PDB file of C-alpha atoms in Angstrom:
ATOM      1  CA  MET A   1      -3.351   0.156 -23.923  1.00  0.00           C
ATOM      2  CA  LYS A   2      -3.734   3.933 -24.134  1.00  0.00           C
ATOM      3  CA  ALA A   3      -1.406   6.126 -26.218  1.00  0.00           C
ATOM      4  CA  THR A   4       0.048   9.173 -24.438  1.00  0.00           C
ATOM      5  CA  GLY A   5       1.523  10.914 -27.452  1.00  0.00           C
ATOM      6  CA  ILE A   6       4.858  11.207 -25.605  1.00  0.00           C
ATOM      7  CA  ILE A   7       7.965   9.960 -27.382  1.00  0.00           C
ATOM      8  CA  ARG A   8      11.354   9.445 -25.727  1.00  0.00           C
ATOM      9  CA  ARG A   9      14.701   8.272 -27.114  1.00  0.00           C
ATOM     10  CA  ILE A  10      16.902   5.651 -25.486  1.00  0.00           C
ATOM     11  CA  ASP A  11      20.285   7.072 -24.441  1.00  0.00           C
ATOM     12  CA  ASP A  12      23.678   5.451 -25.061  1.00  0.00           C
ATOM     13  CA  LEU A  13      23.374   3.481 -21.790  1.00  0.00           C
ATOM     14  CA  GLY A  14      19.979   2.018 -22.777  1.00  0.00           C
ATOM     15  CA  ARG A  15      17.963   4.273 -20.441  1.00  0.00           C
ATOM     16  CA  ILE A  16      14.688   5.989 -21.095  1.00  0.00           C
ATOM     17  CA  VAL A  17      13.071   8.700 -18.978  1.00  0.00           C
ATOM     18  CA  ILE A  18       9.494   8.173 -17.839  1.00  0.00           C
ATOM     19  CA  PRO A  19       7.880  11.637 -18.006  1.00  0.00           C
ATOM     20  CA  LYS A  20       7.100  13.327 -14.698  1.00  0.00           C
ATOM     21  CA  GLU A  21       3.358  13.542 -15.478  1.00  0.00           C
ATOM     22  CA  ILE A  22       3.155   9.774 -15.957  1.00  0.00           C
ATOM     23  CA  ARG A  23       5.242   9.061 -12.835  1.00  0.00           C
ATOM     24  CA  LYS A  24       2.948  11.318 -10.801  1.00  0.00           C
ATOM     25  CA  THR A  25      -0.263   9.819 -12.202  1.00  0.00           C
ATOM     26  CA  MET A  26       0.962   6.257 -11.685  1.00  0.00           C
ATOM     27  CA  HIS A  27       2.498   6.982  -8.231  1.00  0.00           C
ATOM     28  CA  ILE A  28       5.971   5.952  -9.391  1.00  0.00           C
ATOM     29  CA  ARG A  29       8.710   7.338  -7.172  1.00  0.00           C
ATOM     30  CA  GLU A  30      12.481   7.206  -7.297  1.00  0.00           C
ATOM     31  CA  SER A  31      13.760   3.710  -6.480  1.00  0.00           C
ATOM     32  CA  ASN A  32      10.360   2.021  -7.054  1.00  0.00           C
ATOM     33  CA  PRO A  33      10.908  -1.337  -8.746  1.00  0.00           C
ATOM     34  CA  LEU A  34       9.300  -1.794 -12.153  1.00  0.00           C
ATOM     35  CA  GLU A  35       8.615  -5.154 -13.749  1.00  0.00           C
ATOM     36  CA  ILE A  36       9.257  -5.458 -17.489  1.00  0.00           C
ATOM     37  CA  PHE A  37       7.006  -7.501 -19.779  1.00  0.00           C
ATOM     38  CA  THR A  38       7.297  -8.061 -23.521  1.00  0.00           C
ATOM     39  CA  GLU A  39       4.568  -8.904 -26.021  1.00  0.00           C
ATOM     40  CA  LYS A  40       4.850 -10.892 -29.243  1.00  0.00           C
ATOM     41  CA  ASP A  41       4.046  -7.745 -31.219  1.00  0.00           C
ATOM     42  CA  GLY A  42       7.221  -6.050 -29.886  1.00  0.00           C
ATOM     43  CA  SER A  43       5.523  -4.046 -27.133  1.00  0.00           C
ATOM     44  CA  ILE A  44       7.358  -3.447 -23.881  1.00  0.00           C
ATOM     45  CA  ILE A  45       5.192  -2.988 -20.799  1.00  0.00           C
ATOM     46  CA  LEU A  46       6.432  -1.527 -17.509  1.00  0.00           C
ATOM     47  CA  LYS A  47       4.414  -2.375 -14.417  1.00  0.00           C
ATOM     48  CA  LYS A  48       5.001  -1.310 -10.841  1.00  0.00           C
ATOM     49  CA  TYR A  49       6.308  -4.312  -8.962  1.00  0.00           C
ATOM     50  CA  SER A  50       4.591  -5.098  -5.678  1.00  0.00           C
ATOM     51  CA  PRO A  51       6.174  -7.833  -3.557  1.00  0.00           C
ATOM     52  CA  ILE A  52       3.071  -7.818  -1.339  1.00  0.00           C
ATOM     53  CA  GLY A  53       0.847  -8.136  -4.417  1.00  0.00           C
ATOM     54  CA  GLU A  54       2.831 -11.234  -5.412  1.00  0.00           C
ATOM     55  CA  MET A  55       1.802 -12.883  -2.123  1.00  0.00           C
ATOM     56  CA  GLY A  56      -1.850 -12.994  -3.259  1.00  0.00           C
ATOM     57  CA  SER A  57      -3.682 -15.598  -1.209  1.00  0.00           C
ATOM     58  CA  ASN A  58      -1.139 -15.506   1.653  1.00  0.00           C
ATOM     59  CA  ALA A  59      -1.859 -11.806   2.218  1.00  0.00           C
ATOM     60  CA  GLN A  60      -5.605 -12.505   2.129  1.00  0.00           C
ATOM     61  CA  GLN A  61      -5.219 -15.375   4.599  1.00  0.00           C
ATOM     62  CA  CYS A  62      -3.242 -13.132   6.944  1.00  0.00           C
ATOM     63  CA  ALA A  63      -5.972 -10.452   6.799  1.00  0.00           C
ATOM     64  CA  GLU A  64      -8.671 -13.061   7.415  1.00  0.00           C
ATOM     65  CA  SER A  65      -6.760 -14.584  10.351  1.00  0.00           C
ATOM     66  CA  ILE A  66      -6.395 -11.226  12.075  1.00  0.00           C
ATOM     67  CA  ALA A  67     -10.002 -10.199  11.300  1.00  0.00           C
ATOM     68  CA  SER A  68     -11.303 -13.474  12.743  1.00  0.00           C
ATOM     69  CA  GLN A  69     -10.005 -12.375  16.145  1.00  0.00           C
ATOM     70  CA  LEU A  70     -11.072  -8.716  15.983  1.00  0.00           C
ATOM     71  CA  PRO A  71     -14.369  -6.945  15.235  1.00  0.00           C
ATOM     72  CA  HIS A  72     -12.586  -4.544  12.864  1.00  0.00           C
ATOM     73  CA  THR A  73     -11.647  -4.224   9.203  1.00  0.00           C
ATOM     74  CA  VAL A  74      -8.153  -5.524   8.426  1.00  0.00           C
ATOM     75  CA  CYS A  75      -6.245  -4.562   5.265  1.00  0.00           C
ATOM     76  CA  ILE A  76      -2.947  -5.596   3.778  1.00  0.00           C
ATOM     77  CA  CYS A  77      -1.559  -2.865   1.525  1.00  0.00           C
ATOM     78  CA  ASP A  78       1.378  -2.490  -0.789  1.00  0.00           C
ATOM     79  CA  GLN A  79       2.944   0.925  -1.411  1.00  0.00           C
ATOM     80  CA  ASP A  80      -0.105   2.250  -3.254  1.00  0.00           C
ATOM     81  CA  SER A  81      -3.291   0.324  -2.611  1.00  0.00           C
ATOM     82  CA  VAL A  82      -5.231  -2.245  -0.611  1.00  0.00           C
ATOM     83  CA  ILE A  83      -4.394  -5.725  -1.931  1.00  0.00           C
ATOM     84  CA  ALA A  84      -6.185  -7.868   0.667  1.00  0.00           C
ATOM     85  CA  ALA A  85      -8.959  -7.124   3.161  1.00  0.00           C
ATOM     86  CA  ALA A  86     -11.213  -8.910   5.638  1.00  0.00           C
ATOM     87  CA  GLY A  87     -13.955  -7.934   8.055  1.00  0.00           C
ATOM     88  CA  PRO A  88     -16.543  -5.140   7.713  1.00  0.00           C
ATOM     89  CA  ASN A  89     -16.159  -3.033   4.526  1.00  0.00           C
ATOM     90  CA  ALA A  90     -13.520  -5.417   3.153  1.00  0.00           C
ATOM     91  CA  LYS A  91     -14.966  -5.802  -0.338  1.00  0.00           C
ATOM     92  CA  LYS A  92     -15.348  -2.030  -0.713  1.00  0.00           C
ATOM     93  CA  LEU A  93     -11.684  -1.474   0.184  1.00  0.00           C
ATOM     94  CA  LEU A  94      -9.977  -3.889  -2.215  1.00  0.00           C
ATOM     95  CA  GLY A  95      -7.987  -2.006  -4.831  1.00  0.00           C
ATOM     96  CA  LYS A  96      -8.533   1.424  -3.220  1.00  0.00           C
ATOM     97  CA  LEU A  97      -5.585   3.791  -3.400  1.00  0.00           C
ATOM     98  CA  LEU A  98      -3.801   4.911  -0.262  1.00  0.00           C
ATOM     99  CA  HIS A  99      -3.862   8.578   0.730  1.00  0.00           C
ATOM    100  CA  GLU A 100      -0.593  10.368  -0.074  1.00  0.00           C
ATOM    101  CA  LYS A 101       0.122  10.737   3.656  1.00  0.00           C
ATOM    102  CA  SER A 102      -0.074   6.931   3.924  1.00  0.00           C
ATOM    103  CA  GLU A 103       2.689   6.743   1.357  1.00  0.00           C
ATOM    104  CA  GLU A 104       4.745   9.215   3.437  1.00  0.00           C
ATOM    105  CA  ALA A 105       4.175   7.142   6.578  1.00  0.00           C
ATOM    106  CA  LEU A 106       5.364   4.066   4.693  1.00  0.00           C
ATOM    107  CA  SER A 107       8.545   5.730   3.499  1.00  0.00           C
ATOM    108  CA  GLU A 108       9.183   6.812   7.104  1.00  0.00           C
ATOM    109  CA  ARG A 109       8.485   3.221   8.301  1.00  0.00           C
ATOM    110  CA  LYS A 110       5.923   4.373  10.824  1.00  0.00           C
ATOM    111  CA  ASN A 111       3.713   2.271  13.062  1.00  0.00           C
ATOM    112  CA  LEU A 112       0.749   4.465  13.989  1.00  0.00           C
ATOM    113  CA  LEU A 113      -2.323   4.390  16.181  1.00  0.00           C
ATOM    114  CA  MET A 114      -4.588   7.289  15.182  1.00  0.00           C
ATOM    115  CA  HIS A 115      -7.941   8.725  16.247  1.00  0.00           C
ATOM    116  CA  ARG A 116      -9.815  11.119  13.971  1.00  0.00           C
ATOM    117  CA  GLU A 117      -9.482  13.929  16.535  1.00  0.00           C
ATOM    118  CA  SER A 118      -5.709  13.458  16.990  1.00  0.00           C
ATOM    119  CA  LYS A 119      -3.141  15.798  15.498  1.00  0.00           C
ATOM    120  CA  ASN A 120      -1.404  13.097  13.441  1.00  0.00           C
ATOM    121  CA  PHE A 121      -4.609  11.712  11.838  1.00  0.00           C
ATOM    122  CA  PHE A 122      -5.005  11.300   8.076  1.00  0.00           C
ATOM    123  CA  PRO A 123      -7.744   9.421   6.175  1.00  0.00           C
ATOM    124  CA  PHE A 124      -5.484   6.524   5.053  1.00  0.00           C
ATOM    125  CA  ILE A 125      -7.599   5.638   1.981  1.00  0.00           C
ATOM    126  CA  SER A 126      -8.233   8.118  -0.827  1.00  0.00           C
ATOM    127  CA  ASP A 127     -11.793   8.521  -2.090  1.00  0.00           C
ATOM    128  CA  PHE A 128     -13.513   6.196   0.368  1.00  0.00           C
ATOM    129  CA  PRO A 129     -17.052   7.223   1.308  1.00  0.00           C
ATOM    130  CA  GLU A 130     -16.899   6.105   4.953  1.00  0.00           C
ATOM    131  CA  VAL A 131     -14.428   7.731   7.289  1.00  0.00           C
ATOM    132  CA  PHE A 132     -12.685   5.421   9.686  1.00  0.00           C
ATOM    133  CA  GLN A 133     -12.505   7.144  13.061  1.00  0.00           C
ATOM    134  CA  TYR A 134      -9.661   4.917  14.263  1.00  0.00           C
ATOM    135  CA  VAL A 135      -6.709   3.729  12.195  1.00  0.00           C
ATOM    136  CA  CYS A 136      -3.839   1.454  13.163  1.00  0.00           C
ATOM    137  CA  LEU A 137      -0.911   1.033  10.726  1.00  0.00           C
ATOM    138  CA  ALA A 138       2.089  -1.300  10.994  1.00  0.00           C
ATOM    139  CA  THR A 139       4.795  -1.156   8.329  1.00  0.00           C
ATOM    140  CA  ILE A 140       5.830  -4.366   6.579  1.00  0.00           C
ATOM    141  CA  ILE A 141       9.621  -4.468   6.235  1.00  0.00           C
ATOM    142  CA  SER A 142      11.267  -7.018   3.946  1.00  0.00           C
ATOM    143  CA  GLU A 143      14.992  -7.175   3.259  1.00  0.00           C
ATOM    144  CA  GLY A 144      15.344  -3.693   4.742  1.00  0.00           C
ATOM    145  CA  ASP A 145      12.672  -2.110   2.525  1.00  0.00           C
ATOM    146  CA  ALA A 146       9.274  -0.774   3.610  1.00  0.00           C
ATOM    147  CA  VAL A 147       6.946  -2.627   1.238  1.00  0.00           C
ATOM    148  CA  GLY A 148       3.475  -2.195   2.696  1.00  0.00           C
ATOM    149  CA  PHE A 149       1.164  -2.025   5.700  1.00  0.00           C
ATOM    150  CA  VAL A 150      -0.999  -4.178   7.879  1.00  0.00           C
ATOM    151  CA  CYS A 151      -3.915  -1.900   8.804  1.00  0.00           C
ATOM    152  CA  ILE A 152      -6.689  -2.242  11.327  1.00  0.00           C
ATOM    153  CA  LEU A 153      -9.582   0.163  10.772  1.00  0.00           C
ATOM    154  CA  SER A 154     -12.619   0.993  12.874  1.00  0.00           C
ATOM    155  CA  ILE A 155     -15.541   3.317  12.303  1.00  0.00           C
ATOM    156  CA  ASP A 156     -16.825   3.470  15.868  1.00  0.00           C
ATOM    157  CA  GLU A 157     -14.724   1.396  18.298  1.00  0.00           C
ATOM    158  CA  GLU A 158     -11.472   2.842  19.621  1.00  0.00           C
ATOM    159  CA  LEU A 159      -8.307   0.934  18.750  1.00  0.00           C
ATOM    160  CA  THR A 160      -5.673   0.361  21.425  1.00  0.00           C
ATOM    161  CA  GLU A 161      -2.004  -0.548  21.741  1.00  0.00           C
ATOM    162  CA  GLN A 162      -3.145  -4.165  21.695  1.00  0.00           C
ATOM    163  CA  GLU A 163      -4.468  -3.821  18.117  1.00  0.00           C
ATOM    164  CA  LEU A 164      -1.252  -2.038  17.139  1.00  0.00           C
ATOM    165  CA  MET A 165       0.725  -4.996  18.506  1.00  0.00           C
ATOM    166  CA  VAL A 166      -1.449  -7.431  16.512  1.00  0.00           C
ATOM    167  CA  ALA A 167      -0.827  -5.377  13.350  1.00  0.00           C
ATOM    168  CA  ARG A 168       2.907  -5.317  14.064  1.00  0.00           C
ATOM    169  CA  VAL A 169       2.987  -9.101  14.492  1.00  0.00           C
ATOM    170  CA  GLY A 170       1.138  -9.507  11.172  1.00  0.00           C
ATOM    171  CA  ALA A 171       3.541  -7.084   9.471  1.00  0.00           C
ATOM    172  CA  GLY A 172       6.544  -8.951  10.870  1.00  0.00           C
ATOM    173  CA  PHE A 173       5.151 -12.271   9.669  1.00  0.00           C
ATOM    174  CA  LEU A 174       4.467 -10.992   6.138  1.00  0.00           C
ATOM    175  CA  GLY A 175       7.920  -9.384   5.982  1.00  0.00           C
ATOM    176  CA  LYS A 176       9.547 -12.727   6.860  1.00  0.00           C
ATOM    177  CA  GLN A 177       7.364 -14.546   4.305  1.00  0.00           C
ATOM    178  CA  LEU A 178       8.593 -12.195   1.595  1.00  0.00           C
ATOM    179  CA  GLU A 179      12.218 -12.919   2.505  1.00  0.00           C
ATOM    180  CA  ASN A 180      11.760 -16.689   2.136  1.00  0.00           C
TER     181      ASN A 180
END
């Protein structure tokens, strides 16, 4: 655990303000759920809650199932990062943060098919050495909330509406799994 040097008081309703700098660094936005943990030494730990991250092996199995039928990289992402991946470049993508425009697309519940030369293109993953020329994103919706993406990525082979439909089916399946 790293000390920040910031001290806050609890108000009369039991609330505490998380400083803006920390919220920005940790990608915490208004209405993001936080999970609360306690330690025996009296520490309280706040952690961003990721319903997709809680799926663990199910998300990985979904990515592997889709990738087994396509020659592309398939990722399952929560609101901030890649939590499961299969296909080419999969191991390099796990844990990578999403580009801020990916987060915007999620909040807008977009399903996108993008080519690097198109007007709506954005890199999808922050700080990734290889640029995917083609990106397909389908938003995972669970209980009315946009909670993540199913992504199909390609470096050199154009993605079509068919891949977008596959991603949408995967996103629909994961959304239903989260509701059960």
